[in-house]
Coordinates of C-alpha atoms and ligand atoms in Angstrom, one line a residue:
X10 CA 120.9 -66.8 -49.8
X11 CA 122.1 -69.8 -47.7
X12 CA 120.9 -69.8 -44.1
X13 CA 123.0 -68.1 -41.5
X14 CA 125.6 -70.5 -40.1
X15 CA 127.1 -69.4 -36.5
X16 CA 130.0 -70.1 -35.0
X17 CA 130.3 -69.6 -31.3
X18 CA 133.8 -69.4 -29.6
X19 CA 135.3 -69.0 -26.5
X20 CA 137.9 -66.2 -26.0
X21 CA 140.1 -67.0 -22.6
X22 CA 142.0 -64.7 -20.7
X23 CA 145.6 -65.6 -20.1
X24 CA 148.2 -65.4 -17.5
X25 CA 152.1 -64.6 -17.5
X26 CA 152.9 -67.5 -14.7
X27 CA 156.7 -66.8 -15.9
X28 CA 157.5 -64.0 -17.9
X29 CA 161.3 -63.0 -18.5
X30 CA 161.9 -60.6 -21.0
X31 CA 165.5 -61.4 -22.2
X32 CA 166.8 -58.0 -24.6
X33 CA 165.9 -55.4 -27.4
X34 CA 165.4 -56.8 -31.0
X35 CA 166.9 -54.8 -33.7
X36 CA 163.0 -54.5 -35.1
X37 CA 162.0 -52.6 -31.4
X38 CA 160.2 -55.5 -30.2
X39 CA 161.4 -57.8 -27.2
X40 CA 162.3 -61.0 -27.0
X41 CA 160.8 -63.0 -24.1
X42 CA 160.7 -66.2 -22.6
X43 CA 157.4 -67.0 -21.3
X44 CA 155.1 -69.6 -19.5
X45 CA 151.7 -68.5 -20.5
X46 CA 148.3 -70.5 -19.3
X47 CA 144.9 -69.5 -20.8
X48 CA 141.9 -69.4 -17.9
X49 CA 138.6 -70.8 -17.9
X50 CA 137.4 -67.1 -17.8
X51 CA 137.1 -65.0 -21.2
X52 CA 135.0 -63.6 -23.3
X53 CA 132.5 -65.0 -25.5
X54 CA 132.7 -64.2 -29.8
X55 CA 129.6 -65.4 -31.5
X56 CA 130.1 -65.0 -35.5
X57 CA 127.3 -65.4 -37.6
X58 CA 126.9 -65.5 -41.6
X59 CA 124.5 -63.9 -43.6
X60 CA 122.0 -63.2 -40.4
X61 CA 122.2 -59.3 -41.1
X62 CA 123.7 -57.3 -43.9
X63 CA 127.1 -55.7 -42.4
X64 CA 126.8 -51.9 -43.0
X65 CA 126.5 -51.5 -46.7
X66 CA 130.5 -51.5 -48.3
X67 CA 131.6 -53.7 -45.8
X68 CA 132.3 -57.4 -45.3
X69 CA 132.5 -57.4 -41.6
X70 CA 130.2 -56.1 -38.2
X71 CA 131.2 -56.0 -34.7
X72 CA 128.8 -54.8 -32.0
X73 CA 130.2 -55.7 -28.2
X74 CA 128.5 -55.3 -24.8
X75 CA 130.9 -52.9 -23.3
X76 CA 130.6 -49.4 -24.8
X77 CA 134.7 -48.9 -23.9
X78 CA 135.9 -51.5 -26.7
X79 CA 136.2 -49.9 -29.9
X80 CA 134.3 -51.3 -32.8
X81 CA 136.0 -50.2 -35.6
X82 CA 138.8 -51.1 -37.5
X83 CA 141.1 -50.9 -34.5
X84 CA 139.7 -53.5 -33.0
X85 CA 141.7 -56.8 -33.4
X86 CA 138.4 -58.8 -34.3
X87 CA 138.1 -57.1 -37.2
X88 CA 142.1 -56.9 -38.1
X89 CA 142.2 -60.5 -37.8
X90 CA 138.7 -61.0 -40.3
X91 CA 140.8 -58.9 -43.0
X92 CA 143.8 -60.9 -42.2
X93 CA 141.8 -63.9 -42.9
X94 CA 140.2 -62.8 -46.1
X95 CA 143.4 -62.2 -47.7
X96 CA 144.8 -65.3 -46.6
X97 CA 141.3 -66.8 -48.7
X98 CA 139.9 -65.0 -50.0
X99 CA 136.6 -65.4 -48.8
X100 CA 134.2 -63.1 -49.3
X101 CA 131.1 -63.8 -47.1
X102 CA 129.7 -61.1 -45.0
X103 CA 130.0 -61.8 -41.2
X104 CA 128.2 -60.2 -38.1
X105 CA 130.6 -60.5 -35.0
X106 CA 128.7 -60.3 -31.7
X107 CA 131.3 -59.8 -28.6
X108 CA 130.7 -60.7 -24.9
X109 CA 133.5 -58.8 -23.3
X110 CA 134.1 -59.8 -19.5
X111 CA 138.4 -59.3 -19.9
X112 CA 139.2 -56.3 -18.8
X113 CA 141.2 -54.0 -21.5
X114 CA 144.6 -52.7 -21.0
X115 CA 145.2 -55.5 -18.4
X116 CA 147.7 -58.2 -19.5
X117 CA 145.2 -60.9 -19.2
X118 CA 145.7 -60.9 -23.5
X119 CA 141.9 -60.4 -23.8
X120 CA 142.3 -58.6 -27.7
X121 CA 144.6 -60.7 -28.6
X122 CA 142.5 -63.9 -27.2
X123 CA 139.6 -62.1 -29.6
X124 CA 141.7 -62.2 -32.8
X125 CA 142.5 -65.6 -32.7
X126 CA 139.2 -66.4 -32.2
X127 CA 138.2 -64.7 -35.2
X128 CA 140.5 -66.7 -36.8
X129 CA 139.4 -70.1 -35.4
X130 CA 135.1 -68.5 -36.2
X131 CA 135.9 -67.6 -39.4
X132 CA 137.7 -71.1 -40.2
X133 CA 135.2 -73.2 -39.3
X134 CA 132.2 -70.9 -41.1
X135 CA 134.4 -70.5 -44.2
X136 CA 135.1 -74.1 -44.7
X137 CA 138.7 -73.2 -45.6
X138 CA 140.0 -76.0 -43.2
X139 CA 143.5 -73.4 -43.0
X140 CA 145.9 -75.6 -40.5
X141 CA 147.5 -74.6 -37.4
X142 CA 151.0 -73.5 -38.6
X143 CA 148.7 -70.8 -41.3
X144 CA 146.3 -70.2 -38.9
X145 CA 149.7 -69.5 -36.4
X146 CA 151.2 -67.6 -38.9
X147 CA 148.1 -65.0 -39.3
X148 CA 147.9 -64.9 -35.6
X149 CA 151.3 -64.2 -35.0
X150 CA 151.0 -61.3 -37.5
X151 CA 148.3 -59.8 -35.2
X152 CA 149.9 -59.3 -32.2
X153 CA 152.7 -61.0 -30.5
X154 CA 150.1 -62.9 -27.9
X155 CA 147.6 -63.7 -30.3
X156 CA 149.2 -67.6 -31.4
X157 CA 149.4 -69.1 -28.0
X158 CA 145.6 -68.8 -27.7
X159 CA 145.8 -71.6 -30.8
X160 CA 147.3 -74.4 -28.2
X161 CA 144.3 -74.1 -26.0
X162 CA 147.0 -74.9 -22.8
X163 CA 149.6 -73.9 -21.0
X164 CA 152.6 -72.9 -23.1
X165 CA 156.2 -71.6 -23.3
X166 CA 156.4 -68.7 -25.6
X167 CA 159.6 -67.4 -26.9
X168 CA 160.8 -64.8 -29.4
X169 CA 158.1 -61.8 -29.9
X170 CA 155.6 -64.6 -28.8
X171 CA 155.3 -66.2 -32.4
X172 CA 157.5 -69.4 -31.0
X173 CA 155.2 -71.4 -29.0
X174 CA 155.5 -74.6 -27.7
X175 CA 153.4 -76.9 -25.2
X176 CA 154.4 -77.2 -21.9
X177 CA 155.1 -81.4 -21.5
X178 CA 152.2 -83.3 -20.2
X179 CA 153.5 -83.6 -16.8
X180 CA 154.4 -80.1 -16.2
X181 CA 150.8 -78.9 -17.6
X182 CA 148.9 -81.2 -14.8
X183 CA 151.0 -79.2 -12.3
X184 CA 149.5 -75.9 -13.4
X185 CA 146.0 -77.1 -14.9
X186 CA 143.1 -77.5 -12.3
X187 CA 145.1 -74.7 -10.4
X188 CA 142.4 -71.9 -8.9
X189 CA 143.7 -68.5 -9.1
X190 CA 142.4 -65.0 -8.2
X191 CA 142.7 -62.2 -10.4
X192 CA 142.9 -58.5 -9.9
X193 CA 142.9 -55.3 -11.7
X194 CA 143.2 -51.8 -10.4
X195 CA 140.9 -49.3 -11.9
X196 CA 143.7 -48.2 -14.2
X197 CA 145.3 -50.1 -17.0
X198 CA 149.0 -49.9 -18.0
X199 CA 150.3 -50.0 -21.8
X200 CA 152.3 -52.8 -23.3
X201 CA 154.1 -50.2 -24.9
X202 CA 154.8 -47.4 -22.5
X203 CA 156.1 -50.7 -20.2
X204 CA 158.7 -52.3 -22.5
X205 CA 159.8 -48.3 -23.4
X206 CA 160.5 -48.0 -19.9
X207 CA 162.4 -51.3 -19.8
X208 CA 164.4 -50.4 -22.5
X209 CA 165.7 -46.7 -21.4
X210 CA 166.9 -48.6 -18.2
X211 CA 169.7 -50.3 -20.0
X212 CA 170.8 -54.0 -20.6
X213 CA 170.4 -54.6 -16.6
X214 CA 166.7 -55.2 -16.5
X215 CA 166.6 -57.8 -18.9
X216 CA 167.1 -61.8 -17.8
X217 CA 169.4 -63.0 -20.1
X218 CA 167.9 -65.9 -22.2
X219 CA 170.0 -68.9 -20.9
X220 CA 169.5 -67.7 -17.4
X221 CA 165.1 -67.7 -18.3
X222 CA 165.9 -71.1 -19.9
X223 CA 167.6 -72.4 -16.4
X224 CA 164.9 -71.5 -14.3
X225 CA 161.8 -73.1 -16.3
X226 CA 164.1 -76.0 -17.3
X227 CA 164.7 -76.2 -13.3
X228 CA 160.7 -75.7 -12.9
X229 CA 160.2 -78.6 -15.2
X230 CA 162.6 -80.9 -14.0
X231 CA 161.6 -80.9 -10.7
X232 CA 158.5 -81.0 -8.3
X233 CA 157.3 -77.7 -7.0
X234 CA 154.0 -76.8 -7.9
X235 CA 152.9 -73.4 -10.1
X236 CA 153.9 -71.3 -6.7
X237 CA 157.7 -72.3 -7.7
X238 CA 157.3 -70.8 -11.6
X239 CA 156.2 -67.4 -10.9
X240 CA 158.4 -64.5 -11.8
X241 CA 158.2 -61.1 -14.2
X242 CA 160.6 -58.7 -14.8
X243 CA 158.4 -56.2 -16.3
X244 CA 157.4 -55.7 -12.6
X245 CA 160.2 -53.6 -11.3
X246 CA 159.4 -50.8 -14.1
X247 CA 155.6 -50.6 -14.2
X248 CA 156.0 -51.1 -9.9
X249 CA 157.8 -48.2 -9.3
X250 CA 155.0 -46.2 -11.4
X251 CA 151.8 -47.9 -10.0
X252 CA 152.6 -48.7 -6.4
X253 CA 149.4 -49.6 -5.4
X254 CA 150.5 -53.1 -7.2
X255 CA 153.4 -54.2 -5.3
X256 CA 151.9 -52.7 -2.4
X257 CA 148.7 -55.2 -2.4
X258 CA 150.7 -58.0 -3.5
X259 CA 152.8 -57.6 -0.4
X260 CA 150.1 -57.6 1.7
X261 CA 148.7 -60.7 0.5
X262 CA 151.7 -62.5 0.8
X263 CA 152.5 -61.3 4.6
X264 CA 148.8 -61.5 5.5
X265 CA 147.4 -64.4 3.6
X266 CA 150.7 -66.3 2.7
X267 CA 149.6 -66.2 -1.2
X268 CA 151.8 -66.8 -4.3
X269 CA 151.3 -63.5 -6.5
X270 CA 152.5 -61.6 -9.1
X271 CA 151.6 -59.3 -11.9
X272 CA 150.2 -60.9 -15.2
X273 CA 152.1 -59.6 -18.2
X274 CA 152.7 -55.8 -18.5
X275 CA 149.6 -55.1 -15.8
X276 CA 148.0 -53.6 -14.5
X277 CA 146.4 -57.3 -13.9
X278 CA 147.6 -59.5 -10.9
X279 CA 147.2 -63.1 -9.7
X280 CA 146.9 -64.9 -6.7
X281 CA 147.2 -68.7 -6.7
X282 CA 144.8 -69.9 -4.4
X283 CA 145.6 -73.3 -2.0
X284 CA 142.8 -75.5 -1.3
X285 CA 140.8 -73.8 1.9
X286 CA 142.1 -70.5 1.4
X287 CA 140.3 -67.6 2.7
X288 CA 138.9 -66.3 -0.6
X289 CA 135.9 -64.0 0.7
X290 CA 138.9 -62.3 3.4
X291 CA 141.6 -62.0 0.2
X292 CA 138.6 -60.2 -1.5
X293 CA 137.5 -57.9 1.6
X294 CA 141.7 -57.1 1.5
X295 CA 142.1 -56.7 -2.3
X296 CA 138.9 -54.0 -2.0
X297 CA 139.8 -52.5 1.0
X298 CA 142.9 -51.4 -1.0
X299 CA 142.2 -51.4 -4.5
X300 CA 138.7 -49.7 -4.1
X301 CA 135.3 -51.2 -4.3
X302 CA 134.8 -51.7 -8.2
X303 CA 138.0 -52.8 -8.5
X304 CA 138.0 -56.3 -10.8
X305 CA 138.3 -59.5 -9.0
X306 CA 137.5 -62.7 -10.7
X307 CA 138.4 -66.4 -9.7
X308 CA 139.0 -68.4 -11.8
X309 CA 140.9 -71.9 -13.0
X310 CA 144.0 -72.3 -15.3
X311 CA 142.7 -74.2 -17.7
Ligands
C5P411 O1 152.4 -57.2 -30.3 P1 151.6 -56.2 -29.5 O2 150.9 -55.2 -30.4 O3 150.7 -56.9 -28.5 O4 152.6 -55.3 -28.6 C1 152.3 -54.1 -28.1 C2 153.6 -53.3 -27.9 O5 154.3 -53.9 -26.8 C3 154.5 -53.3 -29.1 O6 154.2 -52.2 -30.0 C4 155.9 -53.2 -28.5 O7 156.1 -51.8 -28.1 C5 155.7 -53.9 -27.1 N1 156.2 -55.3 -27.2 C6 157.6 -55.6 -27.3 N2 158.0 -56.9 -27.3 C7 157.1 -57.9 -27.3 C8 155.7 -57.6 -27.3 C9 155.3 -56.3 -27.2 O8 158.4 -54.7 -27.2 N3 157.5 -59.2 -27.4

């Protein structure tokens, strides 16, 4: 047997720093306009071949630190490894080892982040040198936020999430660097249940594409920093459920002056955090109101 060979990757959380969602496709997903910016703050996948023999049958093991991630075939880790395997073919057996810090059922894109991690392990340990428009291809057929982790940037994201490009150079240096805090309730919201809800409220709630366009070509063009970007219309619907979110984000505006929204479909918000600000006081607050375990984390766009 040849010695195990390890490939260790780093899994970022994202944010939504613009997220319009622009209508109903006819296949029940939505399209979206989106500036998305992975953090500095993820989880950790550590892949390994040939150290262990995966449960007998089986090409593939996953074993992760926190007992709430499911670790069978559910999990996106291991839906990506199939994908991969019959993109190659390859047939090695693989022992996936995940440090989860990303909170689930958060819109920070942590299981998505994971899959296309896989993808990126399993390409280097394979050898099968797959290129970025295959490797966005598979990804894309994981889950719609699955290929903007492949640009390892900011990004605009458009259709389901399968169009991605790079945000220009200029625009990215006016988000990367950028400290941000960011904060979960104790309960998570579905994707699903959100863009449901979005839907049964009629054409209204959606930003129609050219306006979503306007704004972020308006963004880009001119000078205002990542306070000036942030928007999501998926907040109205998942607000009027879980008013503990806009209440808090209210609060830190009036009290502390911050830039914040809600990341994705929540229950995950941000703060963008000027130089000097009073990040032990914005802490005490976001406790104070969100509970004591509540999940804060700073952290950089990266
Ligand atoms: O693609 P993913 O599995 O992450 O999406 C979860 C759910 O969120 C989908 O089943 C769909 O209901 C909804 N969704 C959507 N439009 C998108 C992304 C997600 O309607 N662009």
């Amino acid at each position: 047997m040849s010695p195990p060979r390890t490939a260790t990757i780093f899994s970022p959380a994202k944010i939504n720093l613009f997220l319009a969602v622009t209508g109903r496709r006819a296949d029940g997903y939505h399209d979206l306009v989106s500036v998305v910016a992975p953090l500095d703050f993820g989880d950790l996948l550590i892949a390994e071949t040939g150290e262990r023999k995966p449960e007998a049958g089986r090409q593939f093991d996953l074993e992760c630190n926190d007992p709430e991630v499911p670790v069978d075939g559910n999990n996106l880790i291991l839906k990506a490894a199939k994908a991969f395997v019959v993109a190659t073919g390859w047939m090695e057996p693989v022992a996936f080892r995940l440090d989860k810090r990303i909170p689930v059922g958060a819109g920070l894109g942590g299981g998505s982040s994971n899959a296309t991690a896989t993808l990126l392990a399993l390409n280097q340990l394979s050898g099968a040198n797959l290129g970025r428009a295959e490797l966005a291809g598979l990804a894309a057929g994981i889950g719609s936020d699955c290929p903007l982790f492949l640009e390892g940037g900011p990004v605009i994201m458009r259709g389901r999430g399968e169009r991605i490009e790079s945000l220009p150079d200029p625009a990215a240096r006016r988000l990367r660097g950028r400290k941000v805090l960011v904060f979960k309730p104790s309960f998570g919201v579905s994707t699903a249940w959100a863009y449901e809800r979005m839907a049964a409220n009629g054409p209204q709630s959606y930003l129609p594409a050219q306006e979503a366009e306007r704004r972020i070509a308006a963004w880009l063009g001119g000078d205002s920093d990542a306070g000036g970007l942030l928007f999501n219309n998926l907040e109205p619907v998942v607000f009027r459920k879980f008013v503990a979110l806009p209440v808090l984000l209210e609060d830190l505006r009036r009290g502390f002056g911050l830039a914040a929204r809600m990341s994705g479909s929540g229950s995950s918000c941000f703060a963008l955090l000027p130089s000097g600000a009073p990040v032990s006081e914005i802490v005490t607050t976001i406790r104070e109101a969100w509970g004591a375990v509540c999940f804060v984390q700073p952290a950089t766009i990266a």
